């Protein structure tokens, strides 16, 4: 199967590092060889995410990776290989952010790689679990970036975003209010949707939620069984005094 015309960063890095072994190689310090055992790149990535491996040995590998971010002169392939070694720890978060915020996968991957490299630059010589710290930091930073971007999303045409314009005479219009639970992540203010009365029978609340971009938080509205309530949608008719 051929690759898509514009593959994401993760796919490009995987392709570029396939079969490569940049120098100097990473070394596994398992207590048997004082100088450490040289590792092929593929084997090194396997050990990094194998929890049965000695924690001290994995920590040593991550510190070596952090050092190789700056190996431009001695090993021109190392900067890309450093990213390749971190991909298994970033993929799940890339998928979740893309799905949760309906973001472009390429943008999410680029942000994750940036956050990952920034976290690697902060690895200390005595961190007991540098790998875990790096991946947690990178994923948390990326989440915060996309969460903030969603809150600050701009609307170009406020009038069209508001649905049908509401005239001074509101007779003949129906209004739907979306009220999230207080302090629930997501929308924090009421969203009010107004439509002409002659259209209300043809408008389903699910379609309204989809149109207004609240389907992900209102998807359980109306479910009376097990689970927790995530929001409330009420529909009322507007009178002249409304």
XYZ file of C-alpha atoms in Angstrom:
242
model
C 0.000 0.000 0.000
C 1.425 3.391 -0.999
C 1.941 6.175 1.525
C -0.398 9.190 1.474
C 0.815 12.204 -0.573
C 1.692 14.211 2.530
C 2.544 11.806 5.373
C 2.789 13.142 8.898
C 5.995 13.787 10.759
C 5.841 10.437 12.547
C 5.588 8.542 9.253
C 8.411 10.571 7.717
C 10.690 9.885 10.685
C 9.871 6.171 10.622
C 10.728 6.033 6.925
C 13.955 7.988 7.317
C 15.211 5.887 10.227
C 14.324 2.506 8.758
C 17.479 0.387 8.892
C 19.696 3.244 10.105
C 22.271 2.951 12.873
C 23.763 6.360 13.692
C 27.096 6.588 15.461
C 28.222 6.570 18.169
C 25.744 3.862 19.193
C 23.794 3.816 22.418
C 25.208 1.497 25.058
C 23.434 -0.733 27.541
C 24.988 -0.641 31.003
C 23.690 -3.821 32.619
C 26.545 -4.312 35.092
C 28.283 -6.999 33.035
C 30.442 -4.800 30.824
C 31.967 -1.707 32.368
C 32.050 0.077 29.019
C 28.516 -0.987 28.208
C 27.197 -3.095 25.358
C 26.650 -1.251 22.034
C 23.069 -1.428 20.785
C 21.497 -1.298 17.373
C 18.892 1.456 17.144
C 15.969 -0.967 16.814
C 17.083 -2.926 19.875
C 17.551 0.268 21.861
C 13.942 1.320 21.198
C 12.690 -2.097 22.286
C 14.559 -1.847 25.588
C 13.373 1.704 26.291
C 9.754 0.563 26.535
C 10.360 -2.872 28.066
C 9.437 -2.598 31.754
C 11.203 -5.869 32.507
C 14.552 -4.174 31.795
C 16.481 -2.852 34.778
C 15.216 0.716 35.514
C 18.769 1.981 35.939
C 19.739 0.630 32.511
C 16.717 2.272 30.869
C 17.453 5.544 32.667
C 21.010 5.450 31.335
C 19.694 4.946 27.784
C 17.400 7.971 28.083
C 20.249 10.150 29.350
C 22.356 9.092 26.355
C 19.450 9.995 24.063
C 19.187 13.426 25.664
C 22.895 13.970 24.987
C 22.550 12.963 21.332
C 20.052 15.714 20.557
C 23.111 17.912 20.032
C 25.176 15.404 18.003
C 24.852 17.338 14.726
C 28.566 17.321 14.010
C 29.576 13.845 15.201
C 26.457 12.035 14.023
C 24.236 13.831 11.498
C 21.545 11.141 11.776
C 21.140 11.378 15.528
C 18.642 14.286 15.792
C 16.114 12.351 13.688
C 16.935 9.088 15.469
C 16.256 10.786 18.814
C 12.734 11.606 17.633
C 12.286 8.068 16.293
C 13.156 6.611 19.699
C 10.400 8.662 21.342
C 7.581 7.860 18.899
C 6.184 4.811 20.766
C 5.597 7.044 23.788
C 3.924 9.798 21.748
C 1.619 7.930 19.351
C -1.250 7.319 21.743
C -1.367 10.961 22.809
C -1.249 12.081 19.164
C -4.316 9.970 18.428
C -6.182 11.190 21.507
C -5.531 14.878 20.850
C -6.482 14.519 17.191
C -9.740 12.791 18.099
C -10.606 14.934 21.129
C -9.993 18.334 19.539
C -10.657 17.385 15.901
C -7.199 18.707 15.112
C -5.016 18.101 12.080
C -2.821 15.068 12.781
C 0.229 16.724 11.206
C -0.072 19.758 13.495
C -0.495 17.560 16.555
C 2.553 15.456 15.678
C 4.667 18.567 15.103
C 3.670 19.967 18.497
C 4.392 16.673 20.244
C 7.846 16.407 18.685
C 8.633 19.986 19.744
C 7.471 19.329 23.314
C 9.408 16.058 23.394
C 12.673 17.719 22.355
C 12.121 20.517 24.872
C 11.580 17.963 27.634
C 14.721 16.054 26.628
C 16.734 19.251 26.956
C 15.661 19.438 30.615
C 16.804 15.929 31.590
C 19.046 16.034 34.632
C 22.034 13.818 35.336
C 20.391 12.295 38.398
C 16.751 11.917 37.308
C 15.671 8.417 38.432
C 13.172 8.014 35.570
C 14.162 10.419 32.775
C 12.157 8.544 30.120
C 8.913 8.697 32.043
C 9.489 12.352 32.931
C 10.210 13.290 29.310
C 7.175 11.549 27.847
C 4.794 12.778 30.544
C 6.042 16.324 30.147
C 5.824 16.241 26.337
C 2.291 14.835 26.312
C 1.067 17.232 29.011
C 2.495 20.260 27.194
C 0.878 19.218 23.920
C -2.493 18.689 25.639
C -2.284 22.160 27.172
C -1.466 23.745 23.811
C -4.500 22.226 22.087
C -6.791 22.827 25.060
C -5.836 26.502 25.034
C -6.203 26.690 21.242
C -9.736 25.330 21.485
C -10.761 27.871 24.118
C -9.377 30.709 22.007
C -10.926 29.520 18.728
C -12.067 32.565 16.767
C -15.335 32.931 14.840
C -15.135 35.023 11.665
C -18.850 35.582 11.092
C -20.637 35.993 14.401
C -24.028 36.567 12.774
C -23.936 33.368 10.717
C -22.524 31.442 13.674
C -25.548 32.493 15.681
C -27.984 30.745 13.345
C -31.097 32.608 12.259
C -30.988 36.317 13.212
C -33.338 37.239 16.045
C -35.393 40.298 15.317
C -36.998 42.559 17.904
C -40.233 40.626 17.428
C -39.268 37.193 18.723
C -42.729 35.691 18.183
C -42.491 32.555 16.091
C -38.976 31.578 17.220
C -37.807 28.661 19.348
C -34.706 28.769 21.506
C -32.420 25.943 22.666
C -30.071 26.582 25.602
C -27.012 24.424 26.237
C -25.900 24.519 29.903
C -22.770 22.533 30.835
C -22.306 21.251 34.366
C -20.385 23.844 36.455
C -16.614 23.311 36.370
C -16.959 20.488 33.814
C -14.105 20.613 31.250
C -15.212 22.140 27.986
C -17.798 24.844 27.497
C -18.243 27.054 30.552
C -21.033 29.343 29.366
C -24.540 28.848 28.060
C -24.854 28.464 24.307
C -28.174 29.829 23.049
C -29.514 28.705 19.657
C -32.580 30.386 18.129
C -34.455 29.044 15.085
C -37.787 29.902 13.399
C -40.761 27.992 14.765
C -41.655 26.516 11.378
C -38.295 24.721 11.319
C -38.219 23.387 14.861
C -39.902 20.064 14.049
C -37.192 19.306 11.522
C -34.297 20.110 13.837
C -33.061 17.366 16.086
C -31.103 18.242 19.171
C -28.335 15.937 18.042
C -27.983 17.898 14.805
C -27.929 21.152 16.766
C -25.194 19.849 19.022
C -23.175 18.722 15.988
C -23.628 22.060 14.210
C -22.515 23.996 17.277
C -19.487 21.820 17.941
C -20.736 20.518 21.293
C -21.480 16.981 20.148
C -18.476 15.626 22.036
C -19.737 17.023 25.358
C -23.476 16.673 24.717
C -23.403 13.212 23.193
C -24.918 11.616 26.321
C -27.770 14.109 26.734
C -31.082 12.376 27.226
C -29.582 9.106 28.392
C -31.443 8.045 31.532
C -29.497 4.898 32.354
C -26.125 4.408 33.971
C -23.433 7.019 33.619
C -22.944 10.643 34.575
C -24.797 13.639 33.220
C -22.518 15.871 31.156
C -24.886 18.683 30.228
C -28.480 19.829 29.914
C -30.257 21.076 26.798
C -33.633 22.778 27.149
C -35.957 23.852 24.322
C -38.515 26.580 24.846
C -40.656 28.846 22.752
C -39.963 32.577 22.790
C -42.837 34.991 23.321
C -42.848 38.707 22.848
C -41.657 39.149 26.418
C -38.916 36.461 26.062
